Amino acid sequence: MNLIRIEPIGKNNWEEAYSISLLKSQEKLVPSVIESLAWAYIKPWDEAFDPYILYKDDKTIGFFYLSYTPNSTNNYWIGGFQIDKEYQGRGLGTQSLKRIVEIIQETHRQCEEISLTIEISNNHARKLYEKLGFVNQNIENQDGEIIYKLKLK
């Protein structure tokens, strides 16, 4: 049984998402929850941009968003993935990322590839994503972040 629960952010839980905080050294590595929620509203990249809260035992432990083109096979991007500083170092990042991939596979059955980006200096994230099968594409996006991909099928 997976203890990580994922819920869309809406009018009943947006303040919980806003309460998520990172270590000072991590704040420049990932967009803030507020910035991500603004993107969900204006949808700057694709046709869909869905923000989510991560829970463990009914405690808010993290956040991420999924940006995608509906019905595409390869335009699904995990972004803003973060675990609250109070819950880091417990394996919850690994558990959460596994659950995020499962949810994408369950709700977007046509998805064959998931992408994400990592700040070049974020070695901790790089190790996490590589451990779960994401592969460095040796390509930088327009912001100088490294693109990683996970093949599902």
PDB file of C-alpha atoms in Angstrom:
ATOM      1  CA  MET A   1       0.000   0.000   0.000  1.00  0.00           C
ATOM      2  CA  ASN A   2       1.315   3.400  -0.955  1.00  0.00           C
ATOM      3  CA  LEU A   3       0.974   5.913   1.850  1.00  0.00           C
ATOM      4  CA  ILE A   4       1.350   8.945  -0.417  1.00  0.00           C
ATOM      5  CA  ARG A   5      -1.942  10.561  -1.420  1.00  0.00           C
ATOM      6  CA  ILE A   6      -2.183  13.120  -4.199  1.00  0.00           C
ATOM      7  CA  GLU A   7      -4.979  15.683  -4.371  1.00  0.00           C
ATOM      8  CA  PRO A   8      -5.603  18.474  -6.884  1.00  0.00           C
ATOM      9  CA  ILE A   9      -5.261  21.952  -5.418  1.00  0.00           C
ATOM     10  CA  GLY A  10      -8.545  23.795  -5.175  1.00  0.00           C
ATOM     11  CA  LYS A  11     -10.426  26.253  -3.033  1.00  0.00           C
ATOM     12  CA  ASN A  12     -10.451  23.888  -0.038  1.00  0.00           C
ATOM     13  CA  ASN A  13      -6.724  23.160   0.208  1.00  0.00           C
ATOM     14  CA  TRP A  14      -4.761  25.950  -1.490  1.00  0.00           C
ATOM     15  CA  GLU A  15      -3.702  27.353   1.887  1.00  0.00           C
ATOM     16  CA  GLU A  16      -2.187  23.980   2.797  1.00  0.00           C
ATOM     17  CA  ALA A  17      -0.101  24.172  -0.365  1.00  0.00           C
ATOM     18  CA  TYR A  18       0.989  27.690   0.505  1.00  0.00           C
ATOM     19  CA  SER A  19       2.288  26.417   3.882  1.00  0.00           C
ATOM     20  CA  ILE A  20       4.929  24.199   2.236  1.00  0.00           C
ATOM     21  CA  SER A  21       8.425  25.551   2.793  1.00  0.00           C
ATOM     22  CA  LEU A  22      11.922  24.613   1.723  1.00  0.00           C
ATOM     23  CA  LEU A  23      15.371  25.042   3.164  1.00  0.00           C
ATOM     24  CA  LYS A  24      16.852  28.415   2.211  1.00  0.00           C
ATOM     25  CA  SER A  25      19.447  26.672   0.020  1.00  0.00           C
ATOM     26  CA  GLN A  26      16.656  24.974  -1.990  1.00  0.00           C
ATOM     27  CA  GLU A  27      14.475  27.995  -2.694  1.00  0.00           C
ATOM     28  CA  LYS A  28      16.245  28.898  -5.948  1.00  0.00           C
ATOM     29  CA  LEU A  29      16.153  25.306  -7.228  1.00  0.00           C
ATOM     30  CA  VAL A  30      12.402  25.016  -7.698  1.00  0.00           C
ATOM     31  CA  PRO A  31       9.556  27.451  -8.390  1.00  0.00           C
ATOM     32  CA  SER A  32       7.604  28.501  -5.322  1.00  0.00           C
ATOM     33  CA  VAL A  33       4.117  27.146  -4.746  1.00  0.00           C
ATOM     34  CA  ILE A  34       2.711  30.655  -5.278  1.00  0.00           C
ATOM     35  CA  GLU A  35       4.531  31.014  -8.599  1.00  0.00           C
ATOM     36  CA  SER A  36       3.295  27.562  -9.674  1.00  0.00           C
ATOM     37  CA  LEU A  37      -0.293  28.377  -8.728  1.00  0.00           C
ATOM     38  CA  ALA A  38      -0.065  31.561 -10.798  1.00  0.00           C
ATOM     39  CA  TRP A  39       1.146  29.467 -13.751  1.00  0.00           C
ATOM     40  CA  ALA A  40      -1.815  27.118 -13.228  1.00  0.00           C
ATOM     41  CA  TYR A  41      -4.078  30.108 -13.642  1.00  0.00           C
ATOM     42  CA  ILE A  42      -2.380  31.656 -16.698  1.00  0.00           C
ATOM     43  CA  LYS A  43      -1.191  28.360 -18.303  1.00  0.00           C
ATOM     44  CA  PRO A  44       1.958  29.729 -19.966  1.00  0.00           C
ATOM     45  CA  TRP A  45       3.161  26.553 -21.759  1.00  0.00           C
ATOM     46  CA  ASP A  46       0.586  23.946 -22.620  1.00  0.00           C
ATOM     47  CA  GLU A  47      -3.131  23.416 -22.730  1.00  0.00           C
ATOM     48  CA  ALA A  48      -3.250  21.948 -19.214  1.00  0.00           C
ATOM     49  CA  PHE A  49      -1.441  22.825 -16.000  1.00  0.00           C
ATOM     50  CA  ASP A  50      -2.591  20.969 -12.888  1.00  0.00           C
ATOM     51  CA  PRO A  51      -1.175  21.673  -9.393  1.00  0.00           C
ATOM     52  CA  TYR A  52      -1.269  18.982  -6.685  1.00  0.00           C
ATOM     53  CA  ILE A  53      -0.591  18.541  -2.975  1.00  0.00           C
ATOM     54  CA  LEU A  54       1.205  15.472  -1.656  1.00  0.00           C
ATOM     55  CA  TYR A  55      -0.063  14.016   1.628  1.00  0.00           C
ATOM     56  CA  LYS A  56       1.213  11.344   3.974  1.00  0.00           C
ATOM     57  CA  ASP A  57      -1.077  10.291   6.820  1.00  0.00           C
ATOM     58  CA  ASP A  58      -3.213  13.409   6.175  1.00  0.00           C
ATOM     59  CA  LYS A  59      -0.204  15.705   6.632  1.00  0.00           C
ATOM     60  CA  THR A  60       0.758  18.050   3.796  1.00  0.00           C
ATOM     61  CA  ILE A  61       4.259  16.996   2.806  1.00  0.00           C
ATOM     62  CA  GLY A  62       4.806  18.404  -0.650  1.00  0.00           C
ATOM     63  CA  PHE A  63       3.735  19.853  -3.953  1.00  0.00           C
ATOM     64  CA  PHE A  64       4.136  19.398  -7.703  1.00  0.00           C
ATOM     65  CA  TYR A  65       2.388  20.322 -10.912  1.00  0.00           C
ATOM     66  CA  LEU A  66       1.774  18.475 -14.140  1.00  0.00           C
ATOM     67  CA  SER A  67       1.960  20.490 -17.348  1.00  0.00           C
ATOM     68  CA  TYR A  68       0.784  18.653 -20.459  1.00  0.00           C
ATOM     69  CA  THR A  69      -0.930  18.649 -23.810  1.00  0.00           C
ATOM     70  CA  PRO A  70      -4.084  16.530 -23.442  1.00  0.00           C
ATOM     71  CA  ASN A  71      -4.066  13.293 -25.431  1.00  0.00           C
ATOM     72  CA  SER A  72      -0.405  13.648 -26.391  1.00  0.00           C
ATOM     73  CA  THR A  73       1.921  10.708 -25.888  1.00  0.00           C
ATOM     74  CA  ASN A  74       5.076  12.593 -24.919  1.00  0.00           C
ATOM     75  CA  ASN A  75       4.295  16.103 -23.671  1.00  0.00           C
ATOM     76  CA  TYR A  76       3.888  15.552 -19.922  1.00  0.00           C
ATOM     77  CA  TRP A  77       6.121  17.573 -17.613  1.00  0.00           C
ATOM     78  CA  ILE A  78       6.480  17.237 -13.844  1.00  0.00           C
ATOM     79  CA  GLY A  79       7.444  20.567 -12.326  1.00  0.00           C
ATOM     80  CA  GLY A  80       7.753  22.339  -9.013  1.00  0.00           C
ATOM     81  CA  PHE A  81       8.273  19.029  -7.199  1.00  0.00           C
ATOM     82  CA  GLN A  82       9.168  19.707  -3.602  1.00  0.00           C
ATOM     83  CA  ILE A  83       8.979  18.073  -0.200  1.00  0.00           C
ATOM     84  CA  ASP A  84       8.459  20.340   2.810  1.00  0.00           C
ATOM     85  CA  LYS A  85      11.674  20.854   4.777  1.00  0.00           C
ATOM     86  CA  GLU A  86      10.134  19.189   7.859  1.00  0.00           C
ATOM     87  CA  TYR A  87       9.637  15.916   5.931  1.00  0.00           C
ATOM     88  CA  GLN A  88      12.889  15.715   3.981  1.00  0.00           C
ATOM     89  CA  GLY A  89      15.407  12.931   4.557  1.00  0.00           C
ATOM     90  CA  ARG A  90      12.738  10.277   5.193  1.00  0.00           C
ATOM     91  CA  GLY A  91      12.453   8.743   1.725  1.00  0.00           C
ATOM     92  CA  LEU A  92       9.260  10.654   1.009  1.00  0.00           C
ATOM     93  CA  GLY A  93      10.679  12.233  -2.150  1.00  0.00           C
ATOM     94  CA  THR A  94      11.252   8.783  -3.639  1.00  0.00           C
ATOM     95  CA  GLN A  95       7.850   7.500  -2.504  1.00  0.00           C
ATOM     96  CA  SER A  96       6.133  10.636  -3.796  1.00  0.00           C
ATOM     97  CA  LEU A  97       7.811  10.558  -7.192  1.00  0.00           C
ATOM     98  CA  LYS A  98       6.871   6.886  -7.634  1.00  0.00           C
ATOM     99  CA  ARG A  99       3.266   7.769  -6.797  1.00  0.00           C
ATOM    100  CA  ILE A 100       3.298  10.753  -9.187  1.00  0.00           C
ATOM    101  CA  VAL A 101       4.408   8.481 -12.041  1.00  0.00           C
ATOM    102  CA  GLU A 102       1.677   5.970 -11.105  1.00  0.00           C
ATOM    103  CA  ILE A 103      -0.985   8.697 -11.105  1.00  0.00           C
ATOM    104  CA  ILE A 104       0.136   9.950 -14.521  1.00  0.00           C
ATOM    105  CA  GLN A 105      -0.047   6.404 -15.884  1.00  0.00           C
ATOM    106  CA  GLU A 106      -3.521   5.890 -14.370  1.00  0.00           C
ATOM    107  CA  THR A 107      -5.039   9.177 -15.504  1.00  0.00           C
ATOM    108  CA  HIS A 108      -3.220   9.679 -18.810  1.00  0.00           C
ATOM    109  CA  ARG A 109      -3.053   6.150 -20.227  1.00  0.00           C
ATOM    110  CA  GLN A 110      -1.748   7.353 -23.590  1.00  0.00           C
ATOM    111  CA  CYS A 111       1.328   8.943 -21.978  1.00  0.00           C
ATOM    112  CA  GLU A 112       4.510   7.190 -23.085  1.00  0.00           C
ATOM    113  CA  GLU A 113       7.092   9.660 -21.779  1.00  0.00           C
ATOM    114  CA  ILE A 114       7.378  12.002 -18.792  1.00  0.00           C
ATOM    115  CA  SER A 115       9.828  14.898 -18.774  1.00  0.00           C
ATOM    116  CA  LEU A 116      11.205  17.239 -16.135  1.00  0.00           C
ATOM    117  CA  THR A 117      14.047  19.666 -15.686  1.00  0.00           C
ATOM    118  CA  ILE A 118      16.720  19.942 -13.011  1.00  0.00           C
ATOM    119  CA  GLU A 119      18.880  22.880 -12.062  1.00  0.00           C
ATOM    120  CA  ILE A 120      22.465  21.981 -12.961  1.00  0.00           C
ATOM    121  CA  SER A 121      23.607  22.438  -9.347  1.00  0.00           C
ATOM    122  CA  ASN A 122      20.860  20.230  -7.850  1.00  0.00           C
ATOM    123  CA  ASN A 123      22.769  16.958  -7.403  1.00  0.00           C
ATOM    124  CA  HIS A 124      20.291  15.620  -4.854  1.00  0.00           C
ATOM    125  CA  ALA A 125      17.404  15.859  -7.353  1.00  0.00           C
ATOM    126  CA  ARG A 126      19.544  14.397 -10.128  1.00  0.00           C
ATOM    127  CA  LYS A 127      20.301  11.307  -8.024  1.00  0.00           C
ATOM    128  CA  LEU A 128      16.632  10.877  -7.095  1.00  0.00           C
ATOM    129  CA  TYR A 129      15.373  11.087 -10.672  1.00  0.00           C
ATOM    130  CA  GLU A 130      18.112   8.828 -12.059  1.00  0.00           C
ATOM    131  CA  LYS A 131      17.407   6.250  -9.336  1.00  0.00           C
ATOM    132  CA  LEU A 132      13.805   6.076 -10.574  1.00  0.00           C
ATOM    133  CA  GLY A 133      14.745   5.699 -14.225  1.00  0.00           C
ATOM    134  CA  PHE A 134      14.756   9.255 -15.566  1.00  0.00           C
ATOM    135  CA  VAL A 135      17.514   9.707 -18.144  1.00  0.00           C
ATOM    136  CA  ASN A 136      19.589  12.842 -18.678  1.00  0.00           C
ATOM    137  CA  GLN A 137      19.003  14.051 -22.241  1.00  0.00           C
ATOM    138  CA  ASN A 138      22.157  16.206 -22.169  1.00  0.00           C
ATOM    139  CA  ILE A 139      20.004  19.104 -23.371  1.00  0.00           C
ATOM    140  CA  GLU A 140      19.387  22.375 -21.549  1.00  0.00           C
ATOM    141  CA  ASN A 141      16.110  24.266 -21.710  1.00  0.00           C
ATOM    142  CA  GLN A 142      15.922  28.045 -22.211  1.00  0.00           C
ATOM    143  CA  ASP A 143      16.588  28.557 -18.474  1.00  0.00           C
ATOM    144  CA  GLY A 144      19.771  26.466 -18.437  1.00  0.00           C
ATOM    145  CA  GLU A 145      18.128  23.502 -16.678  1.00  0.00           C
ATOM    146  CA  ILE A 146      18.917  19.929 -17.726  1.00  0.00           C
ATOM    147  CA  ILE A 147      16.069  17.951 -19.318  1.00  0.00           C
ATOM    148  CA  TYR A 148      15.392  14.419 -18.064  1.00  0.00           C
ATOM    149  CA  LYS A 149      12.930  11.894 -19.517  1.00  0.00           C
ATOM    150  CA  LEU A 150      11.303   8.692 -18.338  1.00  0.00           C
ATOM    151  CA  LYS A 151      10.018   6.247 -20.987  1.00  0.00           C
ATOM    152  CA  LEU A 152       6.854   4.480 -19.811  1.00  0.00           C
ATOM    153  CA  LYS A 153       6.115   2.175 -22.734  1.00  0.00           C
TER     154      LYS A 153
END
